[in-house]
Amino acid sequence: MEPNDFSSEDKEILNWDINDIKLPQNVKKTDRFREWPDSYTKHIYSSEDKSAQRHLSSWAMRNTNNHNSRILKKSCLGVVVCSRDCSAKGGRKIHLRPAICDKARQKQQRKRCPNCDAPLKLVPCRGHGGFPVTNFWRHEGRYIFFQSKGEHDHPKPETKSEAEARRTVRKVHTASSSISLNLKRNPETKSLPGETQSQGSLPLTWPFQESVQLPSSYSGHLMANAPQQNSLNDCLSFSKSYGPGGSTDLPDLTSTLDPTKLHEKRKLSGSRLYSSGDLLHPSTSGVYSDPSDLQTWNRNAALGRNPLNDSCYPNYAFPVTSWPYNFSSSQNSSEQFYQQIPLEPSAAKASCHSLWPNPGSNLYEDKVHVDFNSYVQPPAYPSPQEDSFLFPYPSHPHQQYPLPGKIGKWDVDEDVTYMGFDYYNNEMLLNFYPLR
DNA sequence: ACCTGCGGGGTTA
DNA sequence: TAACCCCGCAGGT
């Protein structure tokens, strides 16, 4: 649509700025929640949207004080990578989600690469004129306004739920292995001083062991089968809740947030919002101030990525060689993907991904946007969250790393690639590596 | 333990 | 003044 085709009303809706005194309230259509907002984009969400209420993003965004209680500002923390830039089997790269909490992040950076044991490195985001990409949130009336400044100049980290899931499972594993060890020992034997369950010392192959050791209290809602029933059935059960039929929202992690909370604070002032600073800055393209980052970037860009290979396959035999879902793009590599899933465990040391296609179910029916049908298209491949913390190298015909500043984005048009994912199932489709 | 939002305050241009 | 940042606190999960 050409700009001239817009009515003045439309223009108002399109031209708002998060810093405006008044924001449009005659919004005809709210946006679907964007999990990976990038570039200089704006979105208007419904105030009912749980993900928007929580100001969620799959980028690791931390709160930034802009001294403006009416506009929440968050800046991107980048991504945690292996300092040796190692590749796991299958060419996957280590792309961890930086901890939001400063202390937790420092602690995280003291950990080692789960793949090669090299130190981890935080790649800062410099996508906004050399500074981190910033996101702004403002609740106004029935809508939640979102504005993004800058274009992420780094790979996507694992998602929030993936990172949370990894932590959760690590805890469970620690607990269960502790119990297990105690049972193996004389039950009355106390732990030796200094004896710890070092996460870092666990073999990389432990994820599967962990998955079968999950206490039933934990895994019961995750798997239809008993935890001890391994491999095929578990793996298939992982995939049950995912697929192109899902909504595009982030998982509804909780339902307790009071959406009016922010309004209560914000109704204090009715006049012009004082400037939130960099909102007024001219747009700038991504800047690489660190040549090594650019090098890494270029390498990644040249190698591309394959969202299919990013998908989860647990660290054990995966017998599925085809998928019942009939993807719209039958000639694309999704078909190939399912036929190439390695059958031997050694090839499957990879992140467990949250987005297996789901032929039937739609766990998000209650959340489906009113104009859902106008947005959802059958995905060309099963994994929109192609950027788990392990990254694939093989290039994908549909998606490659664009260089910053290009029109290309980290993800393909979200309208196409979005798929819903279920938080709890996501927990089972996690990256089991014991980090953080 | 960690996430999130808030707000005080420091630094720099 | 405006942009960035760090830090600590409180409430929540």
Tab-separated table of C-alpha atoms (C1' of nucleotides) in Angstrom:
chain	number	residue	atom	x	y	z
A	1	MET	CA	0.000	0.000	0.000
A	2	GLU	CA	1.359	3.418	-0.851
A	3	PRO	CA	1.573	6.013	1.873
A	4	ASN	CA	-0.873	8.200	-0.012
A	5	ASP	CA	-3.475	5.518	0.267
A	6	PHE	CA	-3.713	5.988	3.968
A	7	SER	CA	-6.414	8.114	5.454
A	8	SER	CA	-5.469	10.682	8.032
A	9	GLU	CA	-6.652	8.275	10.665
A	10	ASP	CA	-4.404	5.600	9.320
A	11	LYS	CA	-1.544	8.031	9.222
A	12	GLU	CA	-2.113	8.904	12.820
A	13	ILE	CA	-1.939	5.270	13.683
A	14	LEU	CA	1.168	4.811	11.617
A	15	ASN	CA	3.011	7.945	12.570
A	16	TRP	CA	2.786	7.908	16.298
A	17	ASP	CA	5.875	8.065	18.372
A	18	ILE	CA	6.192	6.562	21.791
A	19	ASN	CA	7.074	10.024	23.046
A	20	ASP	CA	3.930	11.722	21.788
A	21	ILE	CA	1.568	13.358	24.213
A	22	LYS	CA	-1.331	11.493	22.753
A	23	LEU	CA	-1.178	8.150	21.183
A	24	PRO	CA	-3.835	6.845	18.811
A	25	GLN	CA	-6.816	5.283	20.469
A	26	ASN	CA	-8.810	4.530	17.382
A	27	VAL	CA	-6.716	1.575	16.483
A	28	LYS	CA	-8.587	-0.713	14.142
A	29	LYS	CA	-6.362	-3.660	14.384
A	30	THR	CA	-3.838	-4.504	17.014
A	31	ASP	CA	-0.683	-6.347	16.171
A	32	ARG	CA	0.119	-9.875	16.982
A	33	PHE	CA	2.799	-10.033	19.581
A	34	ARG	CA	6.265	-9.998	18.122
A	35	GLU	CA	8.652	-12.276	19.799
A	36	TRP	CA	11.712	-10.991	17.966
A	37	PRO	CA	11.127	-7.331	17.251
A	38	ASP	CA	13.968	-5.872	15.313
A	39	SER	CA	14.879	-2.749	13.447
A	40	TYR	CA	13.033	0.498	13.871
A	41	THR	CA	9.624	-0.957	14.275
A	42	LYS	CA	6.484	0.022	16.106
A	43	HIS	CA	3.631	-2.133	17.212
A	44	ILE	CA	0.341	-1.551	18.898
A	45	TYR	CA	-0.777	-4.419	21.037
A	46	SER	CA	-3.988	-4.959	22.828
A	47	SER	CA	-3.774	-4.233	26.513
A	48	GLU	CA	-5.169	-7.733	26.923
A	49	ASP	CA	-2.123	-9.259	25.353
A	50	LYS	CA	-0.321	-11.067	28.113
A	51	SER	CA	3.033	-11.022	26.399
A	52	ALA	CA	2.788	-7.323	25.778
A	53	GLN	CA	1.689	-6.750	29.332
A	54	ARG	CA	4.877	-8.354	30.463
A	55	HIS	CA	6.969	-6.487	27.933
A	56	LEU	CA	8.368	-9.775	26.815
A	57	SER	CA	10.942	-10.231	24.168
A	58	SER	CA	12.957	-13.177	23.097
A	59	TRP	CA	15.926	-10.885	22.893
A	60	ALA	CA	17.599	-10.540	26.240
A	61	MET	CA	16.376	-7.098	27.201
A	62	ARG	CA	17.183	-5.465	30.457
A	63	ASN	CA	15.466	-2.570	32.042
A	64	THR	CA	17.130	0.751	31.492
A	65	ASN	CA	16.358	3.785	33.527
A	66	ASN	CA	15.192	6.572	31.295
A	67	HIS	CA	13.860	8.561	34.220
A	68	ASN	CA	10.431	8.379	32.753
A	69	SER	CA	8.011	6.214	34.609
A	70	ARG	CA	5.485	6.389	31.809
A	71	ILE	CA	7.707	4.896	29.199
A	72	LEU	CA	9.484	1.697	30.001
A	73	LYS	CA	12.790	1.457	28.283
A	74	LYS	CA	14.732	-1.728	27.843
A	75	SER	CA	18.041	-2.305	26.172
A	76	CYS	CA	19.466	-5.412	24.605
A	77	LEU	CA	22.173	-7.386	26.321
A	78	GLY	CA	23.317	-9.211	23.227
A	79	VAL	CA	24.150	-12.861	23.250
A	80	VAL	CA	26.546	-15.134	25.070
A	81	VAL	CA	28.772	-17.131	22.782
A	82	CYS	CA	31.699	-19.464	23.025
A	83	SER	CA	34.935	-17.471	23.060
A	84	ARG	CA	36.450	-20.099	20.839
A	85	ASP	CA	33.543	-19.869	18.466
A	86	CYS	CA	33.313	-23.605	18.527
A	87	SER	CA	30.778	-25.635	16.686
A	88	ALA	CA	28.986	-28.534	18.131
A	89	LYS	CA	28.350	-31.554	16.027
A	90	GLY	CA	26.108	-30.582	13.218
A	91	GLY	CA	27.785	-27.222	13.008
A	92	ARG	CA	25.684	-25.718	15.715
A	93	LYS	CA	26.848	-22.610	17.446
A	94	ILE	CA	26.608	-21.731	21.071
A	95	HIS	CA	24.211	-18.850	21.488
A	96	LEU	CA	23.107	-18.501	25.062
A	97	ARG	CA	20.737	-16.013	26.511
A	98	PRO	CA	22.491	-13.489	28.702
A	99	ALA	CA	21.121	-13.398	32.192
A	100	ILE	CA	19.195	-10.213	32.773
A	101	CYS	CA	20.363	-9.791	36.324
A	102	ASP	CA	23.828	-8.263	36.407
A	103	LYS	CA	25.146	-10.597	39.020
A	104	ALA	CA	23.684	-13.608	37.336
A	105	ARG	CA	25.232	-12.485	34.099
A	106	GLN	CA	28.643	-12.145	35.645
A	107	LYS	CA	28.243	-15.568	37.101
A	108	GLN	CA	27.125	-16.871	33.764
A	109	GLN	CA	30.203	-15.528	32.077
A	110	ARG	CA	32.389	-17.409	34.473
A	111	LYS	CA	30.892	-20.627	33.223
A	112	ARG	CA	32.410	-22.580	30.386
A	113	CYS	CA	31.172	-23.411	26.968
A	114	PRO	CA	29.026	-26.515	27.218
A	115	ASN	CA	30.499	-27.798	24.031
A	116	CYS	CA	34.236	-27.170	24.214
A	117	ASP	CA	34.714	-25.879	27.735
A	118	ALA	CA	36.231	-22.639	26.531
A	119	PRO	CA	35.257	-19.481	28.381
A	120	LEU	CA	32.025	-17.898	27.387
A	121	LYS	CA	31.910	-14.443	25.950
A	122	LEU	CA	29.195	-11.868	25.983
A	123	VAL	CA	28.688	-10.291	22.611
A	124	PRO	CA	27.132	-6.931	23.355
A	125	CYS	CA	24.445	-5.487	21.215
A	126	ARG	CA	25.569	-2.435	19.304
A	127	GLY	CA	22.739	-2.151	16.913
A	128	HIS	CA	21.698	1.360	17.719
A	129	GLY	CA	24.478	3.681	16.725
A	130	GLY	CA	26.953	1.618	18.626
A	131	PHE	CA	24.666	1.303	21.602
A	132	PRO	CA	22.333	-1.500	22.418
A	133	VAL	CA	19.044	-1.754	20.647
A	134	THR	CA	16.370	-0.206	22.799
A	135	ASN	CA	12.752	-1.148	23.188
A	136	PHE	CA	10.127	1.165	24.587
A	137	TRP	CA	6.818	0.206	26.091
A	138	ARG	CA	3.968	2.460	26.973
A	139	HIS	CA	0.518	1.550	28.189
A	140	GLU	CA	-2.121	3.928	26.992
A	141	GLY	CA	-5.807	3.193	27.208
A	142	ARG	CA	-6.728	-0.074	25.637
A	143	TYR	CA	-3.416	-0.445	23.945
A	144	ILE	CA	0.171	-1.140	24.639
A	145	PHE	CA	2.518	0.727	22.382
A	146	PHE	CA	5.858	-0.705	21.485
A	147	GLN	CA	8.706	0.950	19.702
A	148	SER	CA	12.089	-0.462	18.847
A	149	LYS	CA	15.189	1.497	18.008
A	150	GLY	CA	18.130	-0.128	16.342
A	151	GLU	CA	18.807	-3.334	14.570
A	152	HIS	CA	20.327	-6.221	16.455
A	153	ASP	CA	23.820	-6.859	15.206
A	154	HIS	CA	24.216	-10.243	16.786
A	155	PRO	CA	22.587	-13.616	16.580
A	156	LYS	CA	19.504	-14.382	18.511
A	157	PRO	CA	20.033	-15.921	21.893
A	158	GLU	CA	17.994	-18.801	23.095
A	159	THR	CA	14.536	-17.714	24.116
A	160	LYS	CA	13.563	-16.800	27.577
A	161	SER	CA	11.577	-19.940	28.099
A	162	GLU	CA	14.394	-22.050	26.776
A	163	ALA	CA	16.797	-20.462	29.196
A	164	GLU	CA	14.346	-20.827	32.038
A	165	ALA	CA	13.716	-24.394	31.115
A	166	ARG	CA	17.387	-25.150	31.093
A	167	ARG	CA	17.744	-23.704	34.537
A	168	THR	CA	14.765	-25.576	35.807
A	169	VAL	CA	15.932	-28.871	34.495
A	170	ARG	CA	19.384	-28.281	35.797
A	171	LYS	CA	17.958	-27.800	39.237
A	172	VAL	CA	15.850	-30.875	38.918
A	173	HIS	CA	18.786	-32.820	37.674
A	174	THR	CA	20.952	-31.635	40.500
A	175	ALA	CA	18.338	-32.666	42.963
A	176	SER	CA	17.638	-35.993	41.385
A	177	SER	CA	21.274	-36.900	40.874
A	178	SER	CA	21.958	-35.954	44.425
A	179	ILE	CA	19.223	-38.263	45.574
A	180	SER	CA	20.469	-40.900	43.224
A	181	LEU	CA	23.985	-40.653	44.531
A	182	ASN	CA	22.833	-40.807	48.065
A	183	LEU	CA	20.862	-43.905	47.322
A	184	LYS	CA	23.802	-45.559	45.669
A	185	ARG	CA	25.954	-44.819	48.658
A	186	ASN	CA	25.291	-46.066	52.040
A	187	PRO	CA	22.212	-44.069	52.815
A	188	GLU	CA	23.779	-42.931	56.022
A	189	THR	CA	26.917	-41.694	54.361
A	190	LYS	CA	27.203	-37.962	54.372
A	191	SER	CA	28.561	-36.038	51.448
A	192	LEU	CA	32.262	-35.608	51.469
A	193	PRO	CA	33.473	-32.097	52.116
A	194	GLY	CA	33.957	-30.214	48.926
A	195	GLU	CA	32.075	-32.737	46.928
A	196	THR	CA	29.770	-30.997	44.594
A	197	GLN	CA	27.610	-31.812	41.671
A	198	SER	CA	29.486	-29.729	39.263
A	199	GLN	CA	27.333	-28.929	36.321
A	200	GLY	CA	30.277	-28.119	34.227
A	201	SER	CA	31.785	-31.517	34.709
A	202	LEU	CA	28.797	-33.381	33.497
A	203	PRO	CA	29.236	-34.969	30.150
A	204	LEU	CA	27.562	-33.450	27.207
A	205	THR	CA	25.593	-36.567	26.768
A	206	TRP	CA	23.804	-36.205	29.998
A	207	PRO	CA	20.779	-34.391	28.714
A	208	PHE	CA	19.097	-37.550	27.746
A	209	GLN	CA	20.007	-39.187	30.973
A	210	GLU	CA	18.528	-36.232	32.664
A	211	SER	CA	15.391	-36.451	30.720
A	212	VAL	CA	14.823	-39.937	31.906
A	213	GLN	CA	15.708	-39.114	35.434
A	214	LEU	CA	13.218	-36.401	35.874
A	215	PRO	CA	11.122	-36.957	38.901
A	216	SER	CA	7.579	-37.701	38.015
A	217	SER	CA	6.437	-34.648	39.841
A	218	TYR	CA	8.274	-32.585	37.365
A	219	SER	CA	7.877	-34.486	34.193
A	220	GLY	CA	4.397	-35.683	34.691
A	221	HIS	CA	2.793	-32.762	33.006
A	222	LEU	CA	5.363	-32.719	30.355
A	223	MET	CA	5.331	-36.174	29.045
A	224	ALA	CA	2.565	-38.540	28.430
A	225	ASN	CA	4.872	-41.437	29.032
A	226	ALA	CA	6.631	-42.433	32.139
A	227	PRO	CA	9.955	-40.709	32.420
A	228	GLN	CA	11.764	-43.967	32.258
A	229	GLN	CA	10.239	-44.747	28.972
A	230	ASN	CA	12.773	-43.259	26.758
A	231	SER	CA	13.634	-42.339	23.307
A	232	LEU	CA	10.986	-42.623	20.700
A	233	ASN	CA	7.891	-42.105	22.679
A	234	ASP	CA	9.264	-39.293	24.692
A	235	CYS	CA	10.586	-37.638	21.701
A	236	LEU	CA	7.338	-37.885	19.903
A	237	SER	CA	5.489	-36.611	22.875
A	238	PHE	CA	7.703	-33.577	22.836
A	239	SER	CA	6.346	-32.540	19.578
A	240	LYS	CA	2.726	-32.923	20.284
A	241	SER	CA	1.924	-29.385	21.128
A	242	TYR	CA	3.779	-27.516	18.500
A	243	GLY	CA	2.998	-26.554	15.062
A	244	PRO	CA	1.680	-24.185	12.550
A	245	GLY	CA	-1.736	-24.254	14.077
A	246	GLY	CA	-0.536	-22.495	17.160
A	247	SER	CA	-0.922	-18.862	17.817
A	248	THR	CA	1.910	-16.488	17.475
A	249	ASP	CA	2.025	-15.277	20.982
A	250	LEU	CA	4.708	-15.934	23.392
A	251	PRO	CA	3.705	-18.497	25.923
A	252	ASP	CA	1.343	-17.338	28.504
A	253	LEU	CA	3.732	-17.828	31.318
A	254	THR	CA	1.439	-16.555	33.963
A	255	SER	CA	-1.872	-14.909	34.133
A	256	THR	CA	-1.411	-12.911	37.231
A	257	LEU	CA	-0.041	-9.670	36.025
A	258	ASP	CA	-2.278	-6.778	36.543
A	259	PRO	CA	-2.369	-4.873	33.307
A	260	THR	CA	-3.555	-1.785	35.065
A	261	LYS	CA	-0.523	-1.570	37.242
A	262	LEU	CA	1.387	0.636	34.929
A	263	HIS	CA	-1.609	2.770	34.224
A	264	GLU	CA	-1.996	3.553	37.839
A	265	LYS	CA	1.402	5.100	37.830
A	266	ARG	CA	0.973	6.757	34.531
A	267	LYS	CA	-2.289	8.494	35.052
A	268	LEU	CA	-0.512	10.940	37.284
A	269	SER	CA	0.557	13.130	34.450
A	270	GLY	CA	-1.575	14.220	31.569
A	271	SER	CA	0.753	16.605	29.856
A	272	ARG	CA	3.492	15.956	27.411
A	273	LEU	CA	5.751	13.187	28.373
A	274	TYR	CA	9.170	14.381	28.999
A	275	SER	CA	11.614	13.161	26.532
A	276	SER	CA	12.838	9.673	26.790
A	277	GLY	CA	15.983	10.794	25.180
A	278	ASP	CA	17.213	8.606	22.466
A	279	LEU	CA	13.821	8.312	20.978
A	280	LEU	CA	14.606	11.591	19.403
A	281	HIS	CA	17.831	10.420	17.968
A	282	PRO	CA	18.104	9.940	14.272
A	283	SER	CA	18.133	6.372	13.199
A	284	THR	CA	21.474	4.848	12.774
A	285	SER	CA	22.436	1.610	11.256
A	286	GLY	CA	24.257	-1.081	13.135
A	287	VAL	CA	27.812	-0.275	13.988
A	288	TYR	CA	30.616	-2.661	14.627
A	289	SER	CA	33.009	-1.008	16.942
A	290	ASP	CA	34.731	-4.264	17.659
A	291	PRO	CA	36.349	-5.770	14.597
A	292	SER	CA	36.280	-9.214	16.083
A	293	ASP	CA	32.559	-9.002	16.351
A	294	LEU	CA	32.313	-8.088	12.768
A	295	GLN	CA	34.528	-10.948	11.917
A	296	THR	CA	32.330	-13.304	13.760
A	297	TRP	CA	29.336	-11.750	12.217
A	298	ASN	CA	30.670	-12.047	8.743
A	299	ARG	CA	31.550	-15.611	9.315
A	300	ASN	CA	28.094	-16.345	10.481
A	301	ALA	CA	26.624	-14.325	7.726
A	302	ALA	CA	28.592	-16.147	5.151
A	303	LEU	CA	27.716	-19.481	6.549
A	304	GLY	CA	24.096	-18.772	6.997
A	305	ARG	CA	21.816	-20.737	9.203
A	306	ASN	CA	19.308	-23.374	8.891
A	307	PRO	CA	16.267	-23.079	11.034
A	308	LEU	CA	15.461	-26.652	10.393
A	309	ASN	CA	18.669	-27.894	11.766
A	310	ASP	CA	18.166	-25.603	14.686
A	311	SER	CA	15.224	-27.561	15.685
A	312	CYS	CA	15.320	-29.797	18.612
A	313	TYR	CA	16.358	-33.286	18.455
A	314	PRO	CA	17.282	-34.837	21.679
A	315	ASN	CA	20.503	-36.498	22.230
A	316	TYR	CA	19.488	-39.962	21.327
A	317	ALA	CA	18.175	-41.908	18.452
A	318	PHE	CA	15.484	-40.067	16.657
A	319	PRO	CA	13.557	-42.428	14.524
A	320	VAL	CA	11.299	-39.973	12.798
A	321	THR	CA	12.166	-39.671	9.194
A	322	SER	CA	9.137	-37.837	8.028
A	323	TRP	CA	6.448	-35.706	9.469
A	324	PRO	CA	2.759	-35.976	8.913
A	325	TYR	CA	2.281	-32.290	8.540
A	326	ASN	CA	2.071	-31.240	4.982
A	327	PHE	CA	4.119	-28.115	4.771
A	328	SER	CA	3.133	-25.641	2.240
A	329	SER	CA	6.528	-25.576	0.751
A	330	SER	CA	7.061	-29.191	0.072
A	331	GLN	CA	10.156	-28.572	-1.936
A	332	ASN	CA	11.923	-26.691	0.701
A	333	SER	CA	14.305	-28.179	3.088
A	334	SER	CA	11.719	-28.918	5.709
A	335	GLU	CA	11.062	-32.134	3.945
A	336	GLN	CA	14.694	-32.738	3.707
A	337	PHE	CA	15.057	-31.938	7.316
A	338	TYR	CA	12.838	-34.650	8.514
A	339	GLN	CA	14.481	-37.096	6.305
A	340	GLN	CA	17.874	-36.141	7.532
A	341	ILE	CA	17.348	-36.261	11.207
A	342	PRO	CA	20.236	-38.318	12.380
A	343	LEU	CA	19.466	-41.740	13.580
A	344	GLU	CA	22.544	-42.117	15.655
A	345	PRO	CA	22.940	-40.295	18.923
A	346	SER	CA	26.305	-38.885	18.087
A	347	ALA	CA	24.887	-36.598	15.515
A	348	ALA	CA	22.309	-35.235	17.799
A	349	LYS	CA	24.242	-33.311	20.365
A	350	ALA	CA	22.236	-30.252	19.878
A	351	SER	CA	19.816	-27.949	21.429
A	352	CYS	CA	16.438	-29.356	21.967
A	353	HIS	CA	14.124	-27.069	20.234
A	354	SER	CA	10.743	-25.959	21.218
A	355	LEU	CA	8.998	-25.843	17.952
A	356	TRP	CA	8.274	-29.093	16.435
A	357	PRO	CA	5.429	-28.905	14.070
A	358	ASN	CA	2.113	-29.778	15.376
A	359	PRO	CA	-0.276	-31.283	12.962
A	360	GLY	CA	-3.316	-31.073	15.100
A	361	SER	CA	-3.453	-29.244	18.319
A	362	ASN	CA	-3.714	-25.615	19.044
A	363	LEU	CA	-3.117	-24.854	22.638
A	364	TYR	CA	-3.675	-21.215	22.098
A	365	GLU	CA	-7.144	-21.145	20.810
A	366	ASP	CA	-8.205	-18.959	23.643
A	367	LYS	CA	-5.553	-16.484	22.755
A	368	VAL	CA	-5.932	-16.407	19.071
A	369	HIS	CA	-6.118	-12.918	17.843
A	370	VAL	CA	-9.353	-11.762	16.299
A	371	ASP	CA	-7.704	-11.301	12.979
A	372	PHE	CA	-5.604	-14.328	13.389
A	373	ASN	CA	-6.552	-15.719	10.063
A	374	SER	CA	-5.282	-12.723	8.299
A	375	TYR	CA	-1.876	-13.236	9.742
A	376	VAL	CA	-1.182	-16.876	9.963
A	377	GLN	CA	0.250	-18.575	7.031
A	378	PRO	CA	1.575	-22.052	6.915
A	379	PRO	CA	5.211	-21.873	7.781
A	380	ALA	CA	7.723	-22.921	5.268
A	381	TYR	CA	9.543	-24.825	7.913
A	382	PRO	CA	8.882	-25.961	11.398
A	383	SER	CA	11.029	-23.734	13.501
A	384	PRO	CA	10.563	-20.013	13.700
A	385	GLN	CA	12.834	-19.842	16.636
A	386	GLU	CA	15.711	-20.919	14.622
A	387	ASP	CA	18.114	-19.290	16.961
A	388	SER	CA	18.474	-21.483	19.870
A	389	PHE	CA	21.726	-21.371	21.678
A	390	LEU	CA	23.205	-23.884	19.362
A	391	PHE	CA	23.398	-22.546	15.911
A	392	PRO	CA	23.580	-24.473	12.731
A	393	TYR	CA	25.954	-23.740	9.996
A	394	PRO	CA	24.512	-25.241	6.898
A	395	SER	CA	22.905	-22.530	4.930
A	396	HIS	CA	19.249	-22.535	4.305
A	397	PRO	CA	17.759	-21.398	1.078
A	398	HIS	CA	15.138	-19.362	2.848
A	399	GLN	CA	17.187	-17.694	5.429
A	400	GLN	CA	20.650	-16.437	5.826
A	401	TYR	CA	22.428	-14.090	8.119
A	402	PRO	CA	22.023	-10.663	6.769
A	403	LEU	CA	24.606	-8.109	7.554
A	404	PRO	CA	23.452	-5.345	9.788
A	405	GLY	CA	22.094	-2.436	7.958
A	406	LYS	CA	20.626	-4.547	5.285
A	407	ILE	CA	16.952	-4.793	4.844
A	408	GLY	CA	17.155	-8.425	5.695
A	409	LYS	CA	16.391	-9.307	9.243
A	410	TRP	CA	17.392	-12.000	11.573
A	411	ASP	CA	14.220	-13.732	10.976
A	412	VAL	CA	12.082	-14.084	7.985
A	413	ASP	CA	8.916	-12.047	8.018
A	414	GLU	CA	7.426	-12.871	11.310
A	415	ASP	CA	4.002	-13.184	9.852
A	416	VAL	CA	5.262	-16.171	8.042
A	417	THR	CA	7.503	-17.702	10.587
A	418	TYR	CA	5.571	-17.264	13.739
A	419	MET	CA	4.278	-20.258	15.454
A	420	GLY	CA	3.032	-20.733	18.888
A	421	PHE	CA	4.861	-22.639	21.496
A	422	ASP	CA	3.799	-23.992	24.735
A	423	TYR	CA	5.698	-23.052	27.753
A	424	TYR	CA	5.536	-26.317	29.523
A	425	ASN	CA	6.320	-28.372	26.549
A	426	ASN	CA	9.013	-25.970	25.790
A	427	GLU	CA	10.511	-26.948	29.047
A	428	MET	CA	10.984	-30.401	27.729
A	429	LEU	CA	12.392	-29.128	24.526
A	430	LEU	CA	15.114	-27.332	26.137
A	431	ASN	CA	18.745	-26.982	25.922
A	432	PHE	CA	19.869	-29.288	28.564
A	433	TYR	CA	23.355	-28.030	28.850
A	434	PRO	CA	23.970	-27.133	32.424
A	435	LEU	CA	24.822	-23.536	32.182
A	436	ARG	CA	24.001	-20.613	34.316
B	1	DA	C1'	18.117	-17.695	42.254
B	2	DC	C1'	16.547	-14.975	39.042
B	3	DC	C1'	13.368	-11.637	36.619
B	4	DT	C1'	11.253	-7.235	36.466
B	5	DG	C1'	10.276	-2.483	37.276
B	6	DC	C1'	11.614	1.533	39.661
B	7	DG	C1'	14.423	5.223	40.743
B	8	DG	C1'	18.788	7.485	42.609
B	9	DG	C1'	22.790	8.942	40.892
B	10	DG	C1'	27.248	9.088	38.062
B	11	DT	C1'	29.578	10.082	33.524
B	12	DT	C1'	30.066	12.106	29.118
B	13	DA	C1'	29.313	15.208	25.272
C	1	DT	C1'	20.205	18.826	28.858
C	2	DA	C1'	20.207	14.397	26.961
C	3	DA	C1'	22.121	10.316	26.297
C	4	DC	C1'	24.339	6.539	28.344
C	5	DC	C1'	25.440	3.563	32.365
C	6	DC	C1'	25.613	1.265	37.223
C	7	DC	C1'	23.584	0.084	41.332
C	8	DG	C1'	20.326	-1.284	44.911
C	9	DC	C1'	15.709	-2.133	46.309
C	10	DA	C1'	11.249	-4.394	46.336
C	11	DG	C1'	8.004	-7.527	44.661
C	12	DG	C1'	7.215	-11.471	42.179
C	13	DT	C1'	7.983	-16.262	40.239
